[in-house]
Coordinates of C-alpha atoms and ligand atoms in Angstrom, one line a residue:
M1 CA 83.5 116.6 75.9
C2 CA 80.3 117.4 75.0
G3 CA 78.0 120.0 76.6
I4 CA 74.5 120.6 77.0
V5 CA 71.8 123.7 77.7
T6 CA 68.1 123.1 78.0
A7 CA 66.1 126.2 78.7
I8 CA 62.5 127.2 78.8
A9 CA 61.3 130.2 80.7
R10 CA 59.3 133.2 80.0
R11 CA 61.8 134.9 78.2
N12 CA 64.2 134.8 75.3
I13 CA 66.2 132.0 76.1
V14 CA 68.8 131.8 73.0
P15 CA 71.1 134.4 75.1
V16 CA 71.1 131.8 77.9
L17 CA 71.9 128.7 75.7
L18 CA 74.5 130.9 74.3
E19 CA 76.1 131.6 77.2
G20 CA 75.5 128.2 78.8
L21 CA 77.5 126.6 76.1
R22 CA 80.4 129.1 76.5
K23 CA 80.6 128.1 80.2
L24 CA 81.1 124.7 78.9
E25 CA 83.8 125.6 76.1
Y26 CA 86.2 124.1 78.4
R27 CA 85.3 120.8 78.3
G28 CA 86.4 120.6 75.1
Y29 CA 84.9 120.8 71.8
D30 CA 84.8 121.1 68.2
S31 CA 81.4 122.2 67.0
A32 CA 78.3 124.1 68.5
G33 CA 74.8 124.2 67.5
L34 CA 70.9 124.8 68.8
A35 CA 67.6 124.3 68.4
V36 CA 64.4 126.6 69.3
L37 CA 60.7 125.9 69.1
K38 CA 58.7 129.2 67.6
T39 CA 55.7 129.1 69.6
E40 CA 53.9 131.7 67.9
G41 CA 51.3 130.3 65.6
T42 CA 52.2 126.9 64.4
P43 CA 55.1 125.8 66.6
Q44 CA 58.5 125.3 64.4
L45 CA 61.8 124.5 65.2
Q46 CA 64.2 126.9 64.2
R47 CA 68.4 125.0 63.9
L48 CA 71.5 126.7 64.0
R49 CA 74.8 125.2 63.7
A50 CA 78.5 125.8 63.4
V51 CA 82.3 124.0 63.2
G52 CA 84.3 126.0 65.7
R53 CA 83.7 128.3 68.1
V54 CA 80.3 129.2 69.8
A55 CA 81.0 132.6 69.1
E56 CA 80.2 131.7 65.7
L57 CA 76.8 130.4 66.7
A58 CA 76.3 133.1 68.3
A59 CA 77.0 135.1 65.4
Q60 CA 74.6 133.2 63.2
A61 CA 72.1 134.1 66.0
D62 CA 72.4 137.5 65.9
A63 CA 72.2 138.1 62.3
T64 CA 68.9 135.8 62.4
G65 CA 67.4 137.6 65.2
L66 CA 66.8 134.5 66.4
S67 CA 64.3 134.5 69.8
A68 CA 62.7 132.4 71.4
E69 CA 61.1 130.9 75.0
I70 CA 62.0 127.5 74.8
G71 CA 65.2 125.4 73.1
I72 CA 68.3 123.3 73.7
A73 CA 72.0 123.6 72.4
H74 CA 75.0 121.5 72.5
T75 CA 78.8 121.4 72.3
R76 CA 80.2 118.7 70.1
W77 CA 83.2 116.8 70.6
A78 CA 83.5 114.2 67.9
T79 CA 83.3 110.5 68.2
H80 CA 81.5 109.5 65.4
G81 CA 82.1 111.3 62.2
V82 CA 83.9 114.1 61.5
P83 CA 83.5 117.8 63.1
S84 CA 81.3 119.1 60.3
E85 CA 78.0 121.3 60.7
R86 CA 76.1 118.0 59.1
N87 CA 77.5 116.1 62.4
A88 CA 77.0 119.0 64.7
H89 CA 73.6 118.5 67.0
P90 CA 71.0 118.8 67.5
H91 CA 70.1 116.1 65.1
I92 CA 66.8 116.5 63.8
S93 CA 63.5 113.9 62.9
A94 CA 60.6 115.4 61.1
G95 CA 59.9 118.0 63.9
L96 CA 61.8 116.6 67.0
A97 CA 65.3 117.7 67.7
V98 CA 68.1 115.6 70.0
V99 CA 71.2 116.8 71.5
H100 CA 73.6 114.3 73.3
N101 CA 76.4 113.9 75.5
G102 CA 77.9 110.5 75.3
I103 CA 78.3 107.3 73.1
I104 CA 75.0 104.9 72.0
E105 CA 77.0 101.3 71.5
N106 CA 74.1 99.7 69.8
F107 CA 73.9 102.5 67.0
E108 CA 74.5 100.9 64.1
E109 CA 72.0 98.1 65.0
L110 CA 69.3 100.5 65.6
R111 CA 70.8 102.2 62.3
S112 CA 70.0 100.0 60.3
G113 CA 66.5 98.9 61.9
L114 CA 65.1 102.6 61.3
Q115 CA 66.9 102.6 57.4
A116 CA 64.7 99.5 56.5
K117 CA 62.0 101.7 58.0
G118 CA 62.4 104.6 55.6
Y119 CA 64.3 106.9 57.8
K120 CA 66.8 108.7 56.0
F121 CA 70.1 109.9 57.8
T122 CA 72.0 113.2 57.2
S123 CA 74.9 112.9 59.3
E124 CA 77.3 109.8 60.8
T125 CA 76.3 110.6 64.1
D126 CA 75.0 108.3 67.0
T127 CA 72.5 110.4 68.1
E128 CA 70.8 110.8 65.1
A129 CA 69.8 107.3 65.4
I130 CA 67.8 108.3 68.6
A131 CA 66.1 111.3 67.4
H132 CA 64.5 108.8 64.5
L133 CA 64.4 106.2 67.4
L134 CA 61.9 108.2 69.0
H135 CA 60.0 109.6 66.3
D136 CA 59.4 106.1 65.8
K137 CA 58.2 105.5 69.1
L138 CA 56.0 108.5 68.6
K139 CA 54.0 106.6 65.9
S140 CA 52.4 104.5 68.8
I141 CA 53.6 105.7 72.0
P142 CA 51.7 109.5 71.7
D143 CA 53.0 111.4 74.5
L144 CA 56.6 112.7 74.6
F145 CA 57.7 111.7 77.8
D146 CA 56.5 108.1 77.6
A147 CA 57.8 108.1 73.8
V148 CA 61.2 109.2 75.4
R149 CA 61.1 106.5 78.2
A150 CA 60.9 104.0 75.6
T151 CA 63.4 105.1 73.3
L152 CA 66.0 105.4 76.8
A153 CA 64.9 101.5 76.8
E154 CA 66.5 100.6 73.5
L155 CA 69.6 102.7 74.2
V156 CA 73.0 100.6 75.5
G157 CA 75.6 103.2 76.3
A158 CA 76.2 106.2 78.0
Y159 CA 73.8 109.5 77.1
A160 CA 72.5 113.1 78.7
I161 CA 70.4 113.9 75.9
G162 CA 67.2 117.1 75.4
V163 CA 64.5 116.6 73.9
L164 CA 62.3 119.1 71.7
S165 CA 59.0 118.4 69.9
E166 CA 56.7 120.6 67.1
T167 CA 54.4 119.1 67.9
D168 CA 54.6 118.8 72.1
P169 CA 55.9 122.8 72.8
N170 CA 55.1 123.4 75.9
R171 CA 58.1 121.3 77.4
A172 CA 61.4 119.7 77.2
I173 CA 62.6 116.4 78.1
V174 CA 65.7 115.7 79.0
A175 CA 67.5 112.1 80.6
R176 CA 70.8 111.0 81.8
K177 CA 72.8 107.5 82.3
G178 CA 76.3 107.8 82.6
S179 CA 76.5 111.0 81.3
P180 CA 76.1 114.1 84.1
L181 CA 73.2 116.1 83.8
L182 CA 72.0 118.8 86.3
L183 CA 68.4 120.8 86.2
G184 CA 68.2 124.6 87.2
I185 CA 65.2 126.2 89.0
G186 CA 65.2 129.9 88.0
E187 CA 63.1 132.4 88.7
D188 CA 60.9 132.5 85.4
G189 CA 61.7 129.0 84.4
Y190 CA 63.6 125.6 84.3
Y191 CA 67.1 125.1 82.6
A192 CA 68.8 122.1 82.4
A193 CA 73.0 121.6 81.6
S194 CA 76.0 119.3 81.6
D195 CA 77.3 121.0 84.5
T196 CA 76.8 123.9 87.2
A197 CA 78.9 126.5 85.6
A198 CA 76.7 127.2 82.9
L199 CA 73.1 127.6 84.8
L200 CA 75.2 130.2 87.6
Q201 CA 73.9 133.0 85.0
V202 CA 70.0 131.8 85.4
T203 CA 70.5 130.1 89.0
R204 CA 72.2 128.7 92.2
K205 CA 69.4 126.4 92.6
V206 CA 70.2 123.0 91.0
V207 CA 68.9 119.5 91.2
Y208 CA 71.3 116.9 90.2
L209 CA 69.9 114.3 88.3
E210 CA 70.5 110.6 88.8
D211 CA 71.5 107.6 85.8
G212 CA 68.8 106.9 84.8
D213 CA 66.6 109.3 85.4
V214 CA 64.4 111.0 83.0
A215 CA 62.8 114.8 83.9
E216 CA 60.2 117.0 82.0
L217 CA 60.8 121.0 82.1
R218 CA 57.5 123.3 82.0
L219 CA 57.1 126.7 81.9
D220 CA 55.2 125.9 85.3
G221 CA 57.6 123.6 86.9
Y222 CA 59.0 120.0 86.4
R223 CA 59.2 116.2 87.0
V224 CA 61.5 113.6 87.4
T225 CA 60.6 109.8 86.7
L226 CA 62.8 106.6 86.7
Q227 CA 63.1 105.1 83.0
D228 CA 60.2 103.1 83.9
G229 CA 57.6 106.0 84.4
T230 CA 58.2 105.9 88.8
P231 CA 58.1 108.9 89.9
V232 CA 61.0 110.1 92.2
E233 CA 62.1 113.1 94.0
R234 CA 65.3 114.5 93.9
A235 CA 66.6 117.2 96.2
V236 CA 67.0 121.0 95.3
N237 CA 70.9 121.8 96.1
I238 CA 72.0 125.8 96.8
S239 CA 75.0 125.8 94.9
S240 CA 78.0 127.4 96.3
L241 CA 79.9 127.6 93.3
S242 CA 80.7 131.5 93.1
A243 CA 80.5 132.9 89.3
D244 CA 84.4 134.4 89.7
A245 CA 85.5 131.1 90.1
V246 CA 84.1 130.3 86.6
E247 CA 85.5 133.9 85.6
L248 CA 89.4 134.4 83.9
G249 CA 89.3 138.0 86.4
K250 CA 93.2 139.0 85.9
Y251 CA 94.5 136.3 84.1
R252 CA 95.2 135.6 80.2
H253 CA 94.3 131.7 80.6
Y254 CA 92.3 129.8 83.1
M255 CA 95.6 127.4 83.2
Q256 CA 97.6 130.7 84.5
K257 CA 94.6 131.3 86.8
E258 CA 94.7 127.8 88.4
I259 CA 98.1 127.2 88.6
F260 CA 98.3 130.7 90.7
E261 CA 95.3 129.5 92.6
Q262 CA 97.3 126.8 94.3
P263 CA 98.2 127.5 97.4
Q264 CA 94.5 128.9 98.2
A265 CA 93.3 125.1 96.5
L266 CA 95.8 123.3 98.5
G267 CA 95.2 125.7 102.1
N268 CA 91.5 124.6 101.3
T269 CA 91.7 121.1 100.7
L270 CA 94.0 121.0 103.8
E271 CA 91.5 123.0 106.1
M272 CA 90.6 119.8 108.2
I273 CA 94.1 119.8 109.2
A274 CA 94.5 123.5 109.6
G275 CA 94.0 123.0 113.8
G276 CA 96.8 121.9 115.9
G277 CA 95.1 118.3 115.9
G278 CA 95.9 114.9 114.7
I279 CA 95.2 112.9 111.6
S280 CA 91.8 111.6 111.5
P281 CA 91.0 109.0 108.8
Q282 CA 87.2 109.9 108.8
L283 CA 88.1 112.8 106.5
F284 CA 87.8 110.0 104.4
G285 CA 84.2 108.9 105.5
A286 CA 82.5 107.4 108.6
D287 CA 83.5 103.9 108.1
A288 CA 87.2 105.1 107.3
V289 CA 88.5 103.1 110.5
G290 CA 87.1 100.0 109.7
I291 CA 88.2 99.8 106.1
F292 CA 91.6 100.8 106.4
G293 CA 92.1 98.8 109.5
A294 CA 91.0 95.8 107.2
T295 CA 93.5 97.1 104.4
R296 CA 96.1 94.7 103.3
R297 CA 96.6 95.9 99.7
V298 CA 96.3 99.7 97.9
L299 CA 95.0 99.5 94.3
I300 CA 94.7 102.9 92.6
L301 CA 92.7 103.3 89.5
A302 CA 92.8 106.5 87.2
C303 CA 93.5 108.0 84.1
G304 CA 96.0 110.8 82.8
T305 CA 97.1 113.3 85.5
S306 CA 95.2 111.6 88.1
Y307 CA 97.1 108.6 87.3
H308 CA 100.4 110.2 87.8
A309 CA 99.0 111.5 91.4
G310 CA 98.0 107.6 91.8
L311 CA 102.3 107.0 91.2
V312 CA 103.6 109.2 93.1
A313 CA 101.2 108.0 96.3
R314 CA 102.7 104.2 95.5
Y315 CA 106.0 105.9 97.2
W316 CA 104.3 107.5 100.1
I317 CA 101.8 104.6 101.0
E318 CA 105.0 102.0 100.6
S319 CA 107.5 103.8 102.5
V320 CA 105.0 105.7 105.3
A321 CA 102.1 103.1 105.7
K322 CA 104.3 99.9 104.3
I323 CA 101.1 98.3 102.5
S324 CA 101.6 97.3 99.4
C325 CA 100.2 99.5 96.9
T326 CA 99.7 99.3 92.8
V327 CA 98.8 101.7 90.2
E328 CA 97.1 101.2 87.1
I329 CA 95.5 103.2 84.3
A330 CA 91.7 102.7 84.4
S331 CA 91.3 101.8 80.7
E332 CA 93.4 98.9 81.2
Y333 CA 92.5 97.7 84.4
R334 CA 88.7 97.1 82.9
Y335 CA 89.8 95.1 80.3
R336 CA 91.8 92.4 82.0
D337 CA 91.7 89.1 84.0
S338 CA 92.9 90.3 87.2
V339 CA 93.2 88.2 90.6
P340 CA 90.4 90.1 92.7
D341 CA 91.2 90.8 96.4
P342 CA 89.0 91.7 98.7
E343 CA 91.2 93.2 101.3
T344 CA 92.1 95.5 98.8
L345 CA 91.4 99.3 99.0
V346 CA 90.2 100.0 95.8
V347 CA 91.4 103.8 95.2
V348 CA 90.0 105.6 92.1
I349 CA 91.3 109.5 91.4
S350 CA 89.7 111.5 89.0
Q351 CA 89.4 115.5 89.1
S352 CA 86.1 115.5 87.2
G353 CA 84.4 112.3 88.8
E354 CA 83.5 111.8 85.6
T355 CA 86.2 109.9 83.6
A356 CA 84.3 107.0 81.5
D357 CA 87.5 104.4 81.9
T358 CA 87.9 105.3 85.6
L359 CA 84.0 104.8 86.7
A360 CA 84.1 101.6 84.5
A361 CA 86.9 100.6 86.5
L362 CA 85.9 101.0 89.9
K363 CA 82.3 99.2 88.7
F364 CA 84.8 96.5 87.4
A365 CA 86.6 96.1 90.9
K366 CA 83.6 96.1 92.5
S367 CA 81.8 93.5 90.5
L368 CA 84.7 91.4 91.4
G369 CA 84.1 91.7 95.1
M370 CA 86.1 94.5 96.0
N371 CA 84.2 96.8 97.9
K372 CA 86.5 98.5 100.1
T373 CA 86.6 101.5 97.5
L374 CA 87.8 105.3 98.0
A375 CA 86.8 108.5 96.1
I376 CA 89.5 110.8 95.1
C377 CA 87.6 113.8 93.3
N378 CA 87.1 117.4 92.6
V379 CA 83.3 117.2 92.0
P380 CA 81.5 116.3 95.0
E381 CA 78.2 115.0 93.0
S382 CA 80.1 113.5 90.6
A383 CA 78.9 109.5 89.3
I384 CA 82.3 108.2 90.6
V385 CA 81.7 109.7 94.1
R386 CA 78.5 108.0 94.0
E387 CA 79.7 105.0 93.7
T388 CA 82.2 104.4 96.3
A389 CA 82.3 103.6 100.1
L390 CA 84.4 106.0 101.0
R391 CA 85.1 109.5 99.5
F392 CA 87.6 112.6 99.6
V393 CA 86.5 115.7 98.4
T394 CA 89.1 117.8 97.0
R395 CA 88.5 121.4 97.5
A396 CA 90.4 123.0 94.4
G397 CA 87.1 124.6 93.1
P398 CA 86.3 124.7 89.2
E399 CA 89.3 123.8 87.3
I400 CA 88.4 125.7 83.7
G401 CA 91.8 125.1 81.5
V402 CA 91.7 121.3 79.8
A403 CA 95.2 121.0 81.4
S404 CA 94.9 119.7 85.2
T405 CA 97.1 121.8 87.4
K406 CA 95.7 122.8 90.8
A407 CA 93.4 119.4 90.4
F408 CA 97.2 117.5 90.3
T409 CA 98.5 119.3 93.2
T410 CA 95.4 118.9 95.9
Q411 CA 95.0 115.2 94.9
L412 CA 98.3 114.8 96.2
A413 CA 97.4 116.9 99.6
A414 CA 94.5 114.5 99.8
L415 CA 96.6 111.4 98.8
A416 CA 99.1 112.3 101.1
L417 CA 96.6 112.4 104.1
L418 CA 95.1 109.0 102.7
T419 CA 99.1 108.1 103.3
L420 CA 99.0 109.0 107.0
A421 CA 95.1 108.2 107.7
L422 CA 96.5 104.4 106.5
A423 CA 99.8 104.0 108.3
K424 CA 98.0 105.5 111.7
V425 CA 95.1 103.1 111.8
N426 CA 97.6 100.4 111.4
G427 CA 99.9 101.2 113.8
R428 CA 103.0 102.7 111.5
L429 CA 102.9 106.0 112.7
S430 CA 104.3 107.4 115.5
D431 CA 103.1 110.6 117.1
E432 CA 106.3 112.2 116.0
D433 CA 106.1 111.6 112.7
E434 CA 102.7 112.5 112.5
A435 CA 103.5 116.0 113.8
M436 CA 106.4 116.4 111.4
H437 CA 104.1 115.2 108.5
L438 CA 101.3 117.6 109.6
A439 CA 103.5 120.5 109.9
H440 CA 105.1 120.1 106.6
L441 CA 101.1 119.6 104.9
R442 CA 100.2 122.6 106.5
H443 CA 103.1 124.7 105.5
L444 CA 102.5 123.7 101.6
P445 CA 100.3 126.8 100.6
V446 CA 103.3 129.4 101.8
A447 CA 105.8 126.8 100.1
V448 CA 104.0 126.7 97.0
A449 CA 103.3 130.2 96.5
K450 CA 107.5 130.5 96.6
V451 CA 107.8 128.4 93.7
L452 CA 105.5 130.5 91.8
E453 CA 107.7 133.5 92.5
L454 CA 110.3 131.1 90.4
E455 CA 108.3 132.3 87.4
P456 CA 110.4 134.7 85.4
E457 CA 113.4 132.1 85.5
I458 CA 111.2 129.8 83.8
E459 CA 109.2 132.1 81.7
G460 CA 112.9 132.4 80.0
W461 CA 114.2 129.1 79.7
A462 CA 110.7 128.3 77.8
Q463 CA 111.7 130.8 75.4
R464 CA 114.8 129.0 74.5
F465 CA 113.4 125.6 73.7
A466 CA 109.7 126.4 72.3
S467 CA 111.5 126.2 69.1
K468 CA 112.7 122.6 69.6
H469 CA 110.2 119.7 68.8
H470 CA 111.0 116.7 70.8
A471 CA 111.7 117.1 74.8
L472 CA 112.9 114.8 77.1
F473 CA 112.1 115.1 81.4
L474 CA 113.9 112.7 83.7
G475 CA 113.6 112.2 87.1
R476 CA 113.8 109.1 90.0
G477 CA 111.8 107.9 92.8
M478 CA 108.8 109.5 93.6
H479 CA 110.0 112.8 91.3
Y480 CA 109.9 110.2 88.2
P481 CA 105.9 110.5 88.1
I482 CA 106.5 114.2 88.4
A483 CA 108.7 113.8 85.0
L484 CA 105.6 112.2 83.5
E485 CA 103.7 114.6 84.3
G486 CA 105.9 117.8 83.1
A487 CA 105.9 115.8 79.9
L488 CA 102.2 115.7 79.9
K489 CA 101.7 118.8 80.7
L490 CA 104.2 120.0 78.1
K491 CA 102.7 118.0 75.1
E492 CA 99.0 119.0 76.1
I493 CA 99.4 122.1 75.6
S494 CA 102.3 123.3 73.2
Y495 CA 102.1 120.0 71.2
I496 CA 105.9 120.0 71.5
H497 CA 106.6 115.5 72.0
A498 CA 107.7 114.8 75.1
E499 CA 108.9 112.0 77.2
A500 CA 109.4 110.8 80.4
Y501 CA 112.1 108.9 81.8
P502 CA 113.4 106.9 85.4
A503 CA 116.6 108.7 85.2
G504 CA 118.7 105.3 85.3
E505 CA 116.7 103.8 82.2
L506 CA 118.4 106.6 79.9
K507 CA 121.6 104.6 78.8
H508 CA 118.8 101.5 78.5
G509 CA 118.0 103.1 75.2
P510 CA 116.9 106.8 75.0
L511 CA 120.1 108.3 75.3
A512 CA 120.7 107.7 71.5
L513 CA 118.1 110.2 70.8
V514 CA 120.2 113.1 73.1
D515 CA 121.6 115.4 70.6
K516 CA 121.5 119.7 71.0
E517 CA 118.4 119.3 69.4
M518 CA 116.9 117.7 72.3
P519 CA 116.2 119.8 75.4
V520 CA 116.5 117.4 78.9
I521 CA 114.7 118.4 81.6
A522 CA 115.3 117.2 84.8
V523 CA 113.8 117.1 88.5
A524 CA 116.8 117.2 90.9
P525 CA 115.5 117.6 93.9
A526 CA 118.1 117.2 97.5
D527 CA 117.2 113.4 98.4
S528 CA 118.9 110.1 98.6
L529 CA 118.8 109.5 94.6
L530 CA 120.7 113.1 93.9
E531 CA 124.4 111.4 93.4
K532 CA 122.7 108.7 91.1
L533 CA 120.9 111.7 89.1
K534 CA 123.5 113.0 88.5
S535 CA 125.9 110.6 87.2
N536 CA 122.9 110.6 84.7
L537 CA 123.1 114.2 84.0
Q538 CA 127.0 113.6 83.2
E539 CA 125.5 111.1 80.7
V540 CA 123.5 113.5 79.0
K541 CA 126.0 116.4 79.0
A542 CA 128.7 114.3 77.6
R543 CA 126.4 113.8 74.6
G544 CA 125.9 117.2 73.9
G545 CA 122.4 117.5 75.2
E546 CA 121.3 121.1 77.1
L547 CA 120.1 120.2 80.3
Y548 CA 117.5 122.1 82.2
V549 CA 117.5 121.2 86.0
F550 CA 115.1 121.7 88.7
A551 CA 116.9 121.6 91.6
D552 CA 116.5 121.9 95.4
A553 CA 118.2 124.7 97.6
G554 CA 120.7 122.3 98.6
S555 CA 121.6 120.4 95.7
E556 CA 125.0 121.1 94.8
I557 CA 124.7 120.9 91.1
P558 CA 127.4 123.1 88.7
Q559 CA 126.0 125.3 86.5
S560 CA 128.2 125.3 83.4
E561 CA 127.9 125.6 79.4
G562 CA 124.9 123.8 78.2
V563 CA 123.8 123.0 81.9
H564 CA 121.2 125.4 83.4
I565 CA 119.9 125.3 87.3
L566 CA 117.3 126.7 88.6
H567 CA 117.1 126.2 92.7
M568 CA 113.6 125.6 94.3
P569 CA 112.9 127.6 97.5
E570 CA 113.4 124.7 100.0
H571 CA 113.8 121.0 100.1
Y572 CA 110.5 119.5 101.1
G573 CA 110.9 115.6 101.8
L574 CA 108.4 113.5 101.0
L575 CA 105.9 116.4 100.1
S576 CA 108.7 117.5 97.3
P577 CA 106.9 116.4 94.1
I578 CA 104.1 119.1 95.2
L579 CA 106.1 122.0 94.9
H580 CA 108.4 120.6 91.9
V581 CA 105.3 120.1 89.4
V582 CA 104.4 123.5 89.7
S583 CA 107.7 124.7 88.3
L584 CA 106.9 122.1 85.4
Q585 CA 103.5 123.5 85.2
L586 CA 104.7 126.9 84.7
L587 CA 107.5 125.7 81.9
S588 CA 104.6 124.1 79.7
Y589 CA 102.5 127.3 80.2
H590 CA 105.2 129.4 78.9
A591 CA 106.7 127.1 76.1
A592 CA 102.8 127.4 75.0
L593 CA 102.4 130.8 75.4
V594 CA 105.8 131.1 72.6
K595 CA 104.4 128.9 70.5
G596 CA 100.8 130.6 70.2
T597 CA 98.9 127.5 70.9
D598 CA 95.4 127.3 72.6
V599 CA 96.4 127.1 76.1
D600 CA 93.1 126.0 77.6
K601 CA 91.4 124.2 75.0
P602 CA 94.3 122.1 73.1
R603 CA 93.3 121.2 69.8
N604 CA 91.6 117.0 70.0
L605 CA 91.5 116.9 73.6
A606 CA 88.5 117.6 76.4
K607 CA 88.0 118.3 79.9
S608 CA 85.8 115.8 81.2
V609 CA 86.3 112.6 79.4
T610 CA 83.1 110.8 79.7
V611 CA 83.3 108.3 76.4
E612 CA 85.7 105.1 76.6
Ligands
LIG1 O1 88.4 114.0 85.5 P1 90.1 112.8 85.2 O2 91.0 113.4 86.4 O3 89.3 111.3 85.9 O4 91.1 112.9 84.4 C1 91.3 112.0 83.9 C2 92.3 112.5 82.7 O5 91.3 112.9 81.3 C3 93.0 114.3 82.9 O6 93.7 114.4 84.1 C4 94.0 114.9 81.8 O7 94.9 113.7 81.9 C5 94.1 115.5 82.1 N1 93.6 116.9 81.0 C6 95.8 116.4 81.8 O8 95.8 117.5 81.9

């Protein structure tokens, strides 16, 4: 979603703002803009805005020879109003410029009040209301920092903002509530951005702002207060994120890089079990033994790909730990009446840790008295991680491609560990089974690397069906969520309409869609459901459907006219979904390449979905 960069430094900060925006491109956006203050003579705001890519904004900056020591910049993902230059940030109110990430829920009310006072709106955005409200506040509260705090007090919703003012040209003000924002302490100045990747170009020293924080950045320092003005200290961290981790290197796309990073990402995530010992519940936090021991049920809340990880985990938790488990889409759970149960372990899964619906669902569960909470997340300092009693941080490294790949497989690895920890604490894991499961987990990076070697064959398949308009994915048991994930990957990056079904459901409706124009992709591991699945595949074949079957080493499925079979290197038991999904990621990636879509930044989508 939207991204923010702010800078005040003893240098021309325009290239820093632009490079910061480039690093935030992965979050998803449709327009970009920046405002700087020219401080020689009478301070004056200069604003540039462009629909489309940051490169367009950079071209404008070049053409105008823009240079300044203080500025704010923004990538916008449209919520209120179409993507257009008029709606792009920064928004200006007579000498004040504001950039904003998030949604102001009471903006219509604010807008009417401000219009009644004579303010003219030139955009359809909620952000413009912040700029005019701040301008109005400054009439009675002359200090910019205090006026920003008074403005924030009237906002309902989520925000991260950056503010510049012609009347106060020596500082930039930033604030956050519900949307991410961190400060950067550089050698030559101070910075702020929506994530660390944007600031690595100037510093590794970062300060994570907390919800409700307001900060002032000056050339000679910074300060942070709560929204009521109480000064607060926030720790300075040295980011361990390497600049290489957010560079493409030898790869064509981030998605390709991230697919191929999976053996490493899994190895890093599973590092704690690499030694010979058993599973330690404390991997999830100091209180894990107590909480897991008192867990009678598990409720998993997540969105998108993370929800699919939860669906796989349900099979594991119920079959290995013998604990009842439900999985719910966060945006649904948060708005329905449910029966709260304090003996339930609430597990939230999120790559970004900022997904608004998942965060709200977690807070909702807590408000119902369900305080046994666990976050499985890839971003240690994220909002979701800060809200839970227990946490497991996956070590996938930054995921830049909008399509989640290595985040998903590392989430599954974390959920496999959770299953074992729950089983162990509740006396449902024999020493023998524990050793067997751990040995499988330790071997996982090697097993995934072997799946990646299938890329040439999968590429061939992708060439065949990239011209199709629809595709059907089938799976059974714990591979049904993998079929769901395969369909989601295909539609989000290649725009081919894809649906997934548990194969047994085929004849209850979707079989009507099957003809030679409908490729059917089947996930067919050599498990106890294979024979059932084979019958389902016959139903497709008999209707002239073209089948692409991902089978296991031991699955006897004969190749024939219209039935293409690819054998996975090995059958992987309970962890088999982790191997099978990798082949489906490759399939989508290559289908998107054939179609020529924007693989890393698919249309209309954002990486961090920080709005509802
Ligand atoms: O950051 P999260 O894991 O909470 O994000 C949830 C979904 O938005 C995300 O998984 C989305 O479905 C992916 N882009 C799919 O590839």
